[in-house]
PDB file of C-alpha atoms in Angstrom:
ATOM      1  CA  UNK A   1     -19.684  47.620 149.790  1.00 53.00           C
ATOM      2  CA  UNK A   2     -19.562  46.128 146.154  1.00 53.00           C
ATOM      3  CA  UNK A   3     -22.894  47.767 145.475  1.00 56.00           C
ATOM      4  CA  UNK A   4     -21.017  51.238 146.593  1.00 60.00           C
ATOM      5  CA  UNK A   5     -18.208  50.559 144.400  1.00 53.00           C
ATOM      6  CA  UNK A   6     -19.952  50.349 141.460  1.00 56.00           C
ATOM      7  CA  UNK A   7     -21.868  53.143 141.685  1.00 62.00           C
ATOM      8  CA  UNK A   8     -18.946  55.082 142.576  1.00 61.00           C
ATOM      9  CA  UNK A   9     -17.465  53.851 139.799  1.00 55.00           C
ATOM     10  CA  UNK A  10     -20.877  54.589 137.658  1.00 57.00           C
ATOM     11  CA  UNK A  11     -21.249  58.269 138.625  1.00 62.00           C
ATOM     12  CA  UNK A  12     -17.797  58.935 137.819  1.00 55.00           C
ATOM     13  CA  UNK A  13     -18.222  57.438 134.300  1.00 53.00           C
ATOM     14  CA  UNK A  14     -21.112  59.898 133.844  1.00 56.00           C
ATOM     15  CA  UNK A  15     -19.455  63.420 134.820  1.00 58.00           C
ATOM     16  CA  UNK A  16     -15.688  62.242 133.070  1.00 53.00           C
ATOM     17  CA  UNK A  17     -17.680  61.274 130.073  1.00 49.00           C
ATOM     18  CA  UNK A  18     -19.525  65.286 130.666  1.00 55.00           C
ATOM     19  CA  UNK A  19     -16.501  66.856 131.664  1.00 53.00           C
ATOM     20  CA  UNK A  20     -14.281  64.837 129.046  1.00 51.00           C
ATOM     21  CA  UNK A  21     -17.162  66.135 126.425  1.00 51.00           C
ATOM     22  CA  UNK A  22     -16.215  70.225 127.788  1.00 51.00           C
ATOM     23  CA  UNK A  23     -12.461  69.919 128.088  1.00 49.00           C
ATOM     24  CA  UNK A  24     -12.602  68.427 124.269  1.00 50.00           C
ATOM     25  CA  UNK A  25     -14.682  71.291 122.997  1.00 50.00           C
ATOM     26  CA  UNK A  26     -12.593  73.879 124.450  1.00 48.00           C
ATOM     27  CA  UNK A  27      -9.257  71.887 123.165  1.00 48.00           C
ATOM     28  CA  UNK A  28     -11.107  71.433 119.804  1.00 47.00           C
ATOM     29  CA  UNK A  29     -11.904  75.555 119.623  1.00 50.00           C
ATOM     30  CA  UNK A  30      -8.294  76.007 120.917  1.00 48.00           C
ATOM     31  CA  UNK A  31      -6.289  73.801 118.027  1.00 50.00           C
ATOM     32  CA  UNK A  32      -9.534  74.728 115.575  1.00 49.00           C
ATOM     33  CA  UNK A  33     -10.044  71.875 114.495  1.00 49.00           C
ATOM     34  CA  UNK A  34     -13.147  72.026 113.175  1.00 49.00           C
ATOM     35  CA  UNK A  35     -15.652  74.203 112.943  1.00 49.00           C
ATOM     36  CA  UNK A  36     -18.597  72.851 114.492  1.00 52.00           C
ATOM     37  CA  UNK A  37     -16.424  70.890 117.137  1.00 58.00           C
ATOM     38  CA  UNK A  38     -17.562  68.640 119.807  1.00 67.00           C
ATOM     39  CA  UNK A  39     -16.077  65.580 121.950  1.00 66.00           C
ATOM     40  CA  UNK A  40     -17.655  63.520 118.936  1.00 68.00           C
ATOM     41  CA  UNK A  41     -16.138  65.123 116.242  1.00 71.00           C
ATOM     42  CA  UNK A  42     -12.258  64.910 117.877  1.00 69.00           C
ATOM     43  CA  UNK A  43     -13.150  60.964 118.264  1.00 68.00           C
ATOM     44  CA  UNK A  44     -13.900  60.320 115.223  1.00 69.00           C
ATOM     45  CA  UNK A  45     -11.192  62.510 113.660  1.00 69.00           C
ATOM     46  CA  UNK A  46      -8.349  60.457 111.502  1.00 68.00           C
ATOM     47  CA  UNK A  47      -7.347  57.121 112.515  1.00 71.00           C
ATOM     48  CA  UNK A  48      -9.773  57.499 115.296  1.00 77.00           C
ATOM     49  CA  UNK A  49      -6.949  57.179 117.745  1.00 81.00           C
ATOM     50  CA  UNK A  50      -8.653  59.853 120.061  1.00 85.00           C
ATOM     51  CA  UNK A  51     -10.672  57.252 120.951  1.00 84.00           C
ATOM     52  CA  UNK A  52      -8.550  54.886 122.555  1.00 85.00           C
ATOM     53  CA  UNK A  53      -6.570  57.207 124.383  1.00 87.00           C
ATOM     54  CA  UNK A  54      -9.986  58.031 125.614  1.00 89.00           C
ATOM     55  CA  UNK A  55     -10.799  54.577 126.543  1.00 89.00           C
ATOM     56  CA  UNK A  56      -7.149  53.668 127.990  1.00 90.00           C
ATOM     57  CA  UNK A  57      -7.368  56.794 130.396  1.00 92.00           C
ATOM     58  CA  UNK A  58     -11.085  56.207 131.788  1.00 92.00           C
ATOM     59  CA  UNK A  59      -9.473  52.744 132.968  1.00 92.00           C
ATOM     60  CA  UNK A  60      -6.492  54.237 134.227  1.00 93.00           C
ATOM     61  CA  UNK A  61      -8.512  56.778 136.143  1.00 93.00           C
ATOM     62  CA  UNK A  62     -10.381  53.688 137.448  1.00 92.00           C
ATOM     63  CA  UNK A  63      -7.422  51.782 138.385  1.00 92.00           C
ATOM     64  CA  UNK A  64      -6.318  54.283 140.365  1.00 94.00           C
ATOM     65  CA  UNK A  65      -9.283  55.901 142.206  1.00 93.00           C
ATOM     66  CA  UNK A  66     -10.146  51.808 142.919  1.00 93.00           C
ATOM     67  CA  UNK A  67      -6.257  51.673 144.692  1.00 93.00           C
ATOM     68  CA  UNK A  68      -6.814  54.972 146.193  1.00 93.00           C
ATOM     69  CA  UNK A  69      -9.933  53.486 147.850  1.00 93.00           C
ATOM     70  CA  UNK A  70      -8.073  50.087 148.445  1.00 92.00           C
ATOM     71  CA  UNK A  71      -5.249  51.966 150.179  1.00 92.00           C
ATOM     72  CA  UNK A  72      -7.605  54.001 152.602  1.00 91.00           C
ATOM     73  CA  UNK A  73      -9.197  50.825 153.908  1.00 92.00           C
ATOM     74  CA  UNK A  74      -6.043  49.238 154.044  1.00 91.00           C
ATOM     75  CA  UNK A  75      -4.849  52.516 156.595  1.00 88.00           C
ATOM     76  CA  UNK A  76      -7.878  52.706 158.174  1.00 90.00           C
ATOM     77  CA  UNK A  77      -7.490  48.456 159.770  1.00 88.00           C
ATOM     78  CA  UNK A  78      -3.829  48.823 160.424  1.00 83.00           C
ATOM     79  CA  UNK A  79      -4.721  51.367 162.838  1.00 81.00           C
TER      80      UNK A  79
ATOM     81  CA  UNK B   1      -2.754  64.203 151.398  1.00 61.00           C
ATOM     82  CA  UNK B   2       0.923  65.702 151.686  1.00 70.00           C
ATOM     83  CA  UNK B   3       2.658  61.851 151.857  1.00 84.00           C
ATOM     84  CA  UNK B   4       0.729  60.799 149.271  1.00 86.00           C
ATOM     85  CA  UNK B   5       1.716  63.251 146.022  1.00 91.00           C
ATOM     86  CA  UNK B   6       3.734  60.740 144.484  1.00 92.00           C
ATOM     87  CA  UNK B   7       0.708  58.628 144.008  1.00 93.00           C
ATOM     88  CA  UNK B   8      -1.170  61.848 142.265  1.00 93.00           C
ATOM     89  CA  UNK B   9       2.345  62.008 140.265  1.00 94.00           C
ATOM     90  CA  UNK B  10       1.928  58.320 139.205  1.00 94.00           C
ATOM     91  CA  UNK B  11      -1.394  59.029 137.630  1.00 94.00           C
ATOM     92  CA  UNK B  12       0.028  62.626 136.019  1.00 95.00           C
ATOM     93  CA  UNK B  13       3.255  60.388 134.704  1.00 95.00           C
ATOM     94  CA  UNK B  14       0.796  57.073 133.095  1.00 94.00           C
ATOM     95  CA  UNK B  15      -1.965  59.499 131.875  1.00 94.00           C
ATOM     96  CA  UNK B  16       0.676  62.018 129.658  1.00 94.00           C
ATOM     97  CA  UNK B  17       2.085  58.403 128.880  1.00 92.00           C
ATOM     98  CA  UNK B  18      -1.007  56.789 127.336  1.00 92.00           C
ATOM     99  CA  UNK B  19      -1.584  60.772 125.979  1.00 91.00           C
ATOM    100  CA  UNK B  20       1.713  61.210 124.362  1.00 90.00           C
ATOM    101  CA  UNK B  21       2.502  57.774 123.368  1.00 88.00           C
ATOM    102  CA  UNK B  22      -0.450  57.634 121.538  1.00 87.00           C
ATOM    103  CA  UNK B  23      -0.652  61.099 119.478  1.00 86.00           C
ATOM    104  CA  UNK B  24       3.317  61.446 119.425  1.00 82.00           C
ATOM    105  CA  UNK B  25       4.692  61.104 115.616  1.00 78.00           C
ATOM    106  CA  UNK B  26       6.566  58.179 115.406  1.00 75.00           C
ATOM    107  CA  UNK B  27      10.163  58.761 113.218  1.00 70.00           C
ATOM    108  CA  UNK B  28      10.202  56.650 109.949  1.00 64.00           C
ATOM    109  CA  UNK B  29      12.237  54.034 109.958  1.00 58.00           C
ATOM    110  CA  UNK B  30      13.234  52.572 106.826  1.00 53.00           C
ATOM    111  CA  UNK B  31      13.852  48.840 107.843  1.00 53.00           C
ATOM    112  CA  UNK B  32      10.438  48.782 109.997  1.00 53.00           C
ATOM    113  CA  UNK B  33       8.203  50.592 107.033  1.00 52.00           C
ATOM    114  CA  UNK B  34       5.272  48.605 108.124  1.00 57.00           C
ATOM    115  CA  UNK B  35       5.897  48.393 111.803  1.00 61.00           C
ATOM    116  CA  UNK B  36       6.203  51.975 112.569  1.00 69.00           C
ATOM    117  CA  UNK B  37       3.587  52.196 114.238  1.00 77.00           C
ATOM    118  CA  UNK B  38       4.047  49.283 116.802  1.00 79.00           C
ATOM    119  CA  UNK B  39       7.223  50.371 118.287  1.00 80.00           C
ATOM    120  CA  UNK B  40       5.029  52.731 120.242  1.00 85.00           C
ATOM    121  CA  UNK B  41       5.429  49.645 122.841  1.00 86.00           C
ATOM    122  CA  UNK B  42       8.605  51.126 123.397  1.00 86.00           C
ATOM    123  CA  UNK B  43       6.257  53.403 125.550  1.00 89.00           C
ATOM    124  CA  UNK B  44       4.833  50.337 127.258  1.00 92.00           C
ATOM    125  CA  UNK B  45       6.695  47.143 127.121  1.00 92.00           C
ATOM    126  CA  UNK B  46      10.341  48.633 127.680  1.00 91.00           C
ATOM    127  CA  UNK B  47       8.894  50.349 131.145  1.00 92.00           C
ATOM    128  CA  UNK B  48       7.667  47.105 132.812  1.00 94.00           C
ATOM    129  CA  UNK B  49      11.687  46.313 132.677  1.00 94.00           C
ATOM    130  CA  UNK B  50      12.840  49.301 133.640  1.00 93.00           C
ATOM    131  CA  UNK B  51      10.490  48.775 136.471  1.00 94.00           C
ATOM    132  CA  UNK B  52      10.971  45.213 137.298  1.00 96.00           C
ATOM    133  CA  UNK B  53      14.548  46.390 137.902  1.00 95.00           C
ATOM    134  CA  UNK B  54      14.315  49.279 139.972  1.00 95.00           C
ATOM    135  CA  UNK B  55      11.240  46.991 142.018  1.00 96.00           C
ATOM    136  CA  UNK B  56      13.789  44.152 142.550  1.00 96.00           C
ATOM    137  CA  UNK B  57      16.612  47.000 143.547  1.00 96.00           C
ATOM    138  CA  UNK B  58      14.102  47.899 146.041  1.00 96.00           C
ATOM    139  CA  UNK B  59      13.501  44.626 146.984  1.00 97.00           C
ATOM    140  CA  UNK B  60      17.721  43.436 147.269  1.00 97.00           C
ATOM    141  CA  UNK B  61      17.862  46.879 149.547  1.00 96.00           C
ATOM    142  CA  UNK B  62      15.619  46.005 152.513  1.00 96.00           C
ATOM    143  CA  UNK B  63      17.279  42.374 151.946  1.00 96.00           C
ATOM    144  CA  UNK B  64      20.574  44.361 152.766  1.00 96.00           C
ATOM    145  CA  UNK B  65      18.870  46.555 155.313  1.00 96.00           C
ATOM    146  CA  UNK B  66      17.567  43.131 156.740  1.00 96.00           C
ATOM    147  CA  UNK B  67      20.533  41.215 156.528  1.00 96.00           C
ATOM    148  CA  UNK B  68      22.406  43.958 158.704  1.00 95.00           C
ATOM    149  CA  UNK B  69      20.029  44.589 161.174  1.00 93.00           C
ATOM    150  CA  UNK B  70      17.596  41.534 161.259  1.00 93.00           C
ATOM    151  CA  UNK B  71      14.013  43.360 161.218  1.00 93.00           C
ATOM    152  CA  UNK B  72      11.542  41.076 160.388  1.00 93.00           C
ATOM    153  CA  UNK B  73       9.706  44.117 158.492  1.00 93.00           C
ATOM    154  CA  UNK B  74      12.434  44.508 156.483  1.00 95.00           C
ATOM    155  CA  UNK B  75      12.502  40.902 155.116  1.00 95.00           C
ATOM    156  CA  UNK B  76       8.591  41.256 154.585  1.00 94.00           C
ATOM    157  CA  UNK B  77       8.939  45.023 152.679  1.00 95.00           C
ATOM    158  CA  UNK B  78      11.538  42.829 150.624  1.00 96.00           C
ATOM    159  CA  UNK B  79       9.182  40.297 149.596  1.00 96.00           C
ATOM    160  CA  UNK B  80       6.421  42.491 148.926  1.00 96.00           C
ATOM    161  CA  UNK B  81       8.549  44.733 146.329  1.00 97.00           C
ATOM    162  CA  UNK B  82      10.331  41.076 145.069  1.00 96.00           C
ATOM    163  CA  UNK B  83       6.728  40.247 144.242  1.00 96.00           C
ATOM    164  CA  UNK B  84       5.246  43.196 142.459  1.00 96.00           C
ATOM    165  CA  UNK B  85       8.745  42.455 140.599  1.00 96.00           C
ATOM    166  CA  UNK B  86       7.603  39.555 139.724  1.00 96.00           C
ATOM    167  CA  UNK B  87       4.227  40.569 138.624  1.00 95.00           C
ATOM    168  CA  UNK B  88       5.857  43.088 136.581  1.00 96.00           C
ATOM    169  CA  UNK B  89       8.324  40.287 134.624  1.00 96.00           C
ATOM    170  CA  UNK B  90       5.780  38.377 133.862  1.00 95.00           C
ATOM    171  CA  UNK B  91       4.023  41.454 132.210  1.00 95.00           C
ATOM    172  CA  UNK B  92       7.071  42.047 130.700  1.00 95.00           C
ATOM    173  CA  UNK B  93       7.405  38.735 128.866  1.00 95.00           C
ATOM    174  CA  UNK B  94       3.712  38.480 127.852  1.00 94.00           C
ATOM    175  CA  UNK B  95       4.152  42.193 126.071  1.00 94.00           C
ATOM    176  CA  UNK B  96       7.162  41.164 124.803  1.00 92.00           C
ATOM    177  CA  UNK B  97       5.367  37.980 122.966  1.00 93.00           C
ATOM    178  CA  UNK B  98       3.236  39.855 121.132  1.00 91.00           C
ATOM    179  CA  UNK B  99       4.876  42.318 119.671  1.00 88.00           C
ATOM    180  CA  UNK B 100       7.217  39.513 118.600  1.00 89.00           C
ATOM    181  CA  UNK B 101       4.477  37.786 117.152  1.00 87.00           C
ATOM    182  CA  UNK B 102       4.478  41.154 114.738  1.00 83.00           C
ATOM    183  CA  UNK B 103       7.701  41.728 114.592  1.00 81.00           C
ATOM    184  CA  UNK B 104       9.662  39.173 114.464  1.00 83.00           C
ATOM    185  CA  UNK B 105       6.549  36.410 113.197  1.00 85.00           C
ATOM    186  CA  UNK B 106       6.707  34.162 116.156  1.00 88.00           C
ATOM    187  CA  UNK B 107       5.098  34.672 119.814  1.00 91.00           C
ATOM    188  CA  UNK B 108       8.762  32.599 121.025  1.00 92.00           C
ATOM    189  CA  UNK B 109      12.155  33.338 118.573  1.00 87.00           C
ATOM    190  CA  UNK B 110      14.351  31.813 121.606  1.00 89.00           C
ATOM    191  CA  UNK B 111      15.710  35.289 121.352  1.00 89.00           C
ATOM    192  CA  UNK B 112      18.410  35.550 124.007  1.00 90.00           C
ATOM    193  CA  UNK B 113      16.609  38.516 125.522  1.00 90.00           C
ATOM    194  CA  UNK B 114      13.433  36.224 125.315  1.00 93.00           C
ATOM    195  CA  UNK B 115      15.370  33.245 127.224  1.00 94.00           C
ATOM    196  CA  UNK B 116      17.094  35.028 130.066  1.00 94.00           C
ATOM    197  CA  UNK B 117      13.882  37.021 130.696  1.00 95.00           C
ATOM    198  CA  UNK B 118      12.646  33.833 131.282  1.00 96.00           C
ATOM    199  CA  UNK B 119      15.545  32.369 133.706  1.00 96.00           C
ATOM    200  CA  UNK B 120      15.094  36.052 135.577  1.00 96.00           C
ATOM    201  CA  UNK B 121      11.304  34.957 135.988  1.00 96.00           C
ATOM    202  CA  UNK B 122      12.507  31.371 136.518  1.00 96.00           C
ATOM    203  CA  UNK B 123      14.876  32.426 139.817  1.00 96.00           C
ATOM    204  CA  UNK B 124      12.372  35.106 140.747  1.00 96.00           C
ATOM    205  CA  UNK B 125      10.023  32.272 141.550  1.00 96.00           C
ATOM    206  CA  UNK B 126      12.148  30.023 143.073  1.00 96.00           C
ATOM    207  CA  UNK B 127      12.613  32.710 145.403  1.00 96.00           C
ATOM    208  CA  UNK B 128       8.715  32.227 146.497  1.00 95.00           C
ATOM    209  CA  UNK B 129       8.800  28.486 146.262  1.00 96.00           C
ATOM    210  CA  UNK B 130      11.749  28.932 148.804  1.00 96.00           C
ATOM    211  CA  UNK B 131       9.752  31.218 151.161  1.00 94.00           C
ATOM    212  CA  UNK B 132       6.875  28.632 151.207  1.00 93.00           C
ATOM    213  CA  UNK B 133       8.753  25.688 151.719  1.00 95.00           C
ATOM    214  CA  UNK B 134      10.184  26.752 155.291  1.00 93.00           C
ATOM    215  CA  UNK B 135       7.741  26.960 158.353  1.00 91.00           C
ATOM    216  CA  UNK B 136      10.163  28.904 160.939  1.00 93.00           C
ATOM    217  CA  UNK B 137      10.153  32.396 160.726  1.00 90.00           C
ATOM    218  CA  UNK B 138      13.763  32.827 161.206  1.00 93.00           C
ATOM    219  CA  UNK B 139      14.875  30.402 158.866  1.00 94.00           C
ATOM    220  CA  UNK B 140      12.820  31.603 156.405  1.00 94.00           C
ATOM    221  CA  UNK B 141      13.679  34.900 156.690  1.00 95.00           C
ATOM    222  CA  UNK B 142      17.734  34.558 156.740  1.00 95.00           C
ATOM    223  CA  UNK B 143      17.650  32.097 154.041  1.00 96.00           C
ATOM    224  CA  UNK B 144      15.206  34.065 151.584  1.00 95.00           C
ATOM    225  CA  UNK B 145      17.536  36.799 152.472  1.00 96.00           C
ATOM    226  CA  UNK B 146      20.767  35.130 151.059  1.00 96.00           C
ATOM    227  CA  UNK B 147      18.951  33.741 147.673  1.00 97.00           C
ATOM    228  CA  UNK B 148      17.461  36.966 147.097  1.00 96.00           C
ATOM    229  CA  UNK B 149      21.029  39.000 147.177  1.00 96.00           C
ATOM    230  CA  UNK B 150      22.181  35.681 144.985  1.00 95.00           C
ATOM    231  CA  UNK B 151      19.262  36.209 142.475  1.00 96.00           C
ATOM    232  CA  UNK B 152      19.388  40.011 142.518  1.00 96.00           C
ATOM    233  CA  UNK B 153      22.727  39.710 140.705  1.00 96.00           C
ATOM    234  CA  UNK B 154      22.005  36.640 138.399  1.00 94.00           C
ATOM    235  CA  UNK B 155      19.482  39.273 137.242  1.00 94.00           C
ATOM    236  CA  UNK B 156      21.508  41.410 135.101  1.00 93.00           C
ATOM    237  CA  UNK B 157      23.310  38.873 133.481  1.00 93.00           C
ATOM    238  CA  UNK B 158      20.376  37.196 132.338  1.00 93.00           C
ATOM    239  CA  UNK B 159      18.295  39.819 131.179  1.00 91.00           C
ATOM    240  CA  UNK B 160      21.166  41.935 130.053  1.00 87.00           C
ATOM    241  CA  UNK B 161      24.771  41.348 130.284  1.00 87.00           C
ATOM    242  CA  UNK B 162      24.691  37.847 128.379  1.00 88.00           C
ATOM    243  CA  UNK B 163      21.943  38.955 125.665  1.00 85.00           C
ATOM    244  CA  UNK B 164      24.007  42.306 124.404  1.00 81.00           C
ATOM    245  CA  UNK B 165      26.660  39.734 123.674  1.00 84.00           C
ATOM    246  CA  UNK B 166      24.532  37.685 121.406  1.00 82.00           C
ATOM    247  CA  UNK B 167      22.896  37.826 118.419  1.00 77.00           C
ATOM    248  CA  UNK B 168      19.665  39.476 119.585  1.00 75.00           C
ATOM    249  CA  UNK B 169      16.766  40.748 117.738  1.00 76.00           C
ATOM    250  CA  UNK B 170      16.711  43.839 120.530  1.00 79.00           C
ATOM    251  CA  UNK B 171      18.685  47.062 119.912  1.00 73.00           C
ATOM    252  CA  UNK B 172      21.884  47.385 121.394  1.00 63.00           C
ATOM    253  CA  UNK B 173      22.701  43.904 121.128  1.00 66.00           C
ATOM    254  CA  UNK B 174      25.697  42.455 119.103  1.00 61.00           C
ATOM    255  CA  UNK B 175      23.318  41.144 116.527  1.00 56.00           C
ATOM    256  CA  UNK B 176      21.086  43.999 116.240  1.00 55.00           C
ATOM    257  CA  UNK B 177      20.048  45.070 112.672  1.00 50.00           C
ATOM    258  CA  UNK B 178      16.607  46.837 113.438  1.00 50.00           C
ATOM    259  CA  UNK B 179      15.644  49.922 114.819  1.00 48.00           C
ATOM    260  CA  UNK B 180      17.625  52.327 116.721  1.00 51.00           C
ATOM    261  CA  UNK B 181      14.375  54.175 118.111  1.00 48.00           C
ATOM    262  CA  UNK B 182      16.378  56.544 120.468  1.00 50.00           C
ATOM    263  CA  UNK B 183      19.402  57.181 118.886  1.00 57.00           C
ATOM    264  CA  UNK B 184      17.270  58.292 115.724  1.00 51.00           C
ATOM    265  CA  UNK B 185      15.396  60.182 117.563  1.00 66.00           C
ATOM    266  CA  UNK B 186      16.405  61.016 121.609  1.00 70.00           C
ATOM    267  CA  UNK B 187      13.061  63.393 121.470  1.00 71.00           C
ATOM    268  CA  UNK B 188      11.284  60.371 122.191  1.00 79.00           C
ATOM    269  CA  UNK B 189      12.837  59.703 125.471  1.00 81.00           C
ATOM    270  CA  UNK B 190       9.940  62.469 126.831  1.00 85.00           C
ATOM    271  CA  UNK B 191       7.995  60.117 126.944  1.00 88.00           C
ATOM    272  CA  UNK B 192       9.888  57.228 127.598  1.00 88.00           C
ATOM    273  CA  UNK B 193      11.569  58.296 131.219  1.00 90.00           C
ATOM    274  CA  UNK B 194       8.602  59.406 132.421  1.00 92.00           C
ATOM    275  CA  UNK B 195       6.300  56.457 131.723  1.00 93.00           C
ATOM    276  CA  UNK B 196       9.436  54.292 133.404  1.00 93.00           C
ATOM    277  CA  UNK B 197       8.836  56.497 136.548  1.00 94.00           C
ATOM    278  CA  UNK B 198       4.965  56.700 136.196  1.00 95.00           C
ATOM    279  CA  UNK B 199       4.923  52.430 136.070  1.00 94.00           C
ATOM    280  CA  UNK B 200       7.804  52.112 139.099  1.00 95.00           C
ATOM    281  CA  UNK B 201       5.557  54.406 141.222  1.00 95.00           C
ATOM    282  CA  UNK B 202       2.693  52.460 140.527  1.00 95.00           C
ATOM    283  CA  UNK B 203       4.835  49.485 141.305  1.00 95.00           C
ATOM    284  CA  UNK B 204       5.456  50.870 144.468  1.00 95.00           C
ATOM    285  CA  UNK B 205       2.393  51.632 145.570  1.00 95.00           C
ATOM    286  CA  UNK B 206       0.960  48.306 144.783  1.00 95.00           C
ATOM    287  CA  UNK B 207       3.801  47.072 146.701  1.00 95.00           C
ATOM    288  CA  UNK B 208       2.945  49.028 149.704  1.00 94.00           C
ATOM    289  CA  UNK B 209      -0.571  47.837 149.793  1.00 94.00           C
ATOM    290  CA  UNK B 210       0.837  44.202 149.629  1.00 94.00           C
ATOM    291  CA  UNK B 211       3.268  44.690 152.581  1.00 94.00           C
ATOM    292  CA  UNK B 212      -0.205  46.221 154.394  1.00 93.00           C
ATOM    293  CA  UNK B 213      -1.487  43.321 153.958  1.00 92.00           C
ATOM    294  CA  UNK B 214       0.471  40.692 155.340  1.00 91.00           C
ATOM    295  CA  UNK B 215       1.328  43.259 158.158  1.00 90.00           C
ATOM    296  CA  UNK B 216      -2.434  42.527 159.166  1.00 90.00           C
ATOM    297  CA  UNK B 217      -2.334  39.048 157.897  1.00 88.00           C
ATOM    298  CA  UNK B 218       0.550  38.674 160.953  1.00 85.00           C
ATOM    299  CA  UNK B 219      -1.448  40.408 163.366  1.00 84.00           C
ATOM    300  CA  UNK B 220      -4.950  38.521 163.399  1.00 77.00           C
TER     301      UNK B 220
END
């Protein structure tokens, strides 16, 4: 079950981190910020502060899908 | 799915929080010139009160729900939310310690605020100690039930009825000199409310799971 959870946990890193990399493209073309624009380049823009909202939502994300998981087993022995 | 949107909102509320409390512009304040940037923990220290006090409202109302009708589920729902409370004072204070250490230059000022979030956490836990100590169900339950109505209303005078009348380092206190972060600038308060809600969901929740718990815990 551990073994599970940690690939779950692996895969999702993977497509957020390739979806994260799309969605920042398209926001960077949007707000043109720069003009060849990429996940990368928003990151390491200014004070870098991109980067920790970056990190502090991947955990969040985890947090939750782990409680999401934790509540489902929870259900499924109370019944 | 449809019973469960207010988790999805949770995530929504605490992922715009991190979002916006990050990138918002934080006003200038003259007095905290070099500390702008750290009352952005308004965004995350002030919410794990707001939600320790709406967990331990939770908590006092299945006490009264309890008290009236005697369900044992009640008093258990009660002690679930009292201890995510707790979980979420103790968060509180930690937080709180280091942005004093910036702030204010020590991790402990024996600011007033400081001590009676301490005496909340204090009778919080004396609550537990008092659930452990008796054996009999029914004891346990009716007495737990009285201190907890006694400590739900020792709460606001410790951590805010006797501190606004003292000289405390937090706004809207008597001795408050320092920043005025939402009455300089109330657009702030987008953010704020809804990371309070996002954090008191989540609260919930983990609360929920707890009270699933011992519900199984009872049964094998």
């Amino acid at each position: 079950m551990i073994k599970k959870t940690i690939l779950l946990i692996i895969s999702f890193v993977v497509i957020v981190c390739s979806k994260a990399q799309n969605g920042a493209d398209s926001l960077a073309n949007q707000l043109n910020l720069s003009k060849d624009s990429s996940a990368i380049e928003l990151l390491k823009r200014d004070g870098k502060i991109y980067t920790v909202v970056a990190v502090l939502l991947l955990i969040l994300i985890c947090v939750f899908l782990y409680l999401w998981r934790l509540d489902r087993k929870i259900e499924k022995l109370n019944n | 799915m449809q019973k469960n949107w207010w988790k999805i909102l949770a995530f929504l509320l605490l992922a715009y929080t991190i979002i916006a409390g990050f990138l918002v512009k934080m006003p200038s304040m003259q007095q905290l010139a070099q500390n702008e940037e750290s009352t952005r923990n308004v965004f995350f220290h002030v919410p794990m009160w707001f939600g320790m006090i709406l967990l331990y409202t939770i908590s006092f109302g299945y006490t009264i729900k309890f008290l009236s009708k005697f369900n044992f589920t009640h008093d258990a729902r009660a002690a679930s939310f009292a201890r995510i409370g707790l979980f979420f004072n103790i968060l509180g204070i930690l937080t709180g310690m280091i942005w004093a250490r910036v702030a204010w230059g020590e991790y402990w000022n024996n600011d007033p605020k400081q001590v009676g979030a301490a005496l909340c956490l204090l009778i919080y836990m004396a609550y537990f100690i008092l659930r452990q100590s008796l054996k009999d169900e029914d004891k346990k339950a009716r007495i737990s039930a009285v201190y907890n109505v006694f400590a739900y209303f020792l709460m606001f005078p410790a951590i805010y009825i006797i501190p606004s009348l003292m000289a405390s380092q937090h706004p809207n206190t008597a001795g408050d000199e320092s920043f005025m972060v939402f009455k300089m600038n109330p657009a702030l308060r987008y953010v704020f409310y809804p990371a309070v809600l996002g954090w008191t969901l989540l609260g919930i929740w983990i609360a929920q799971l707890h009270f699933k718990i011992e519900k199984l815990k009872q049964l094998n």
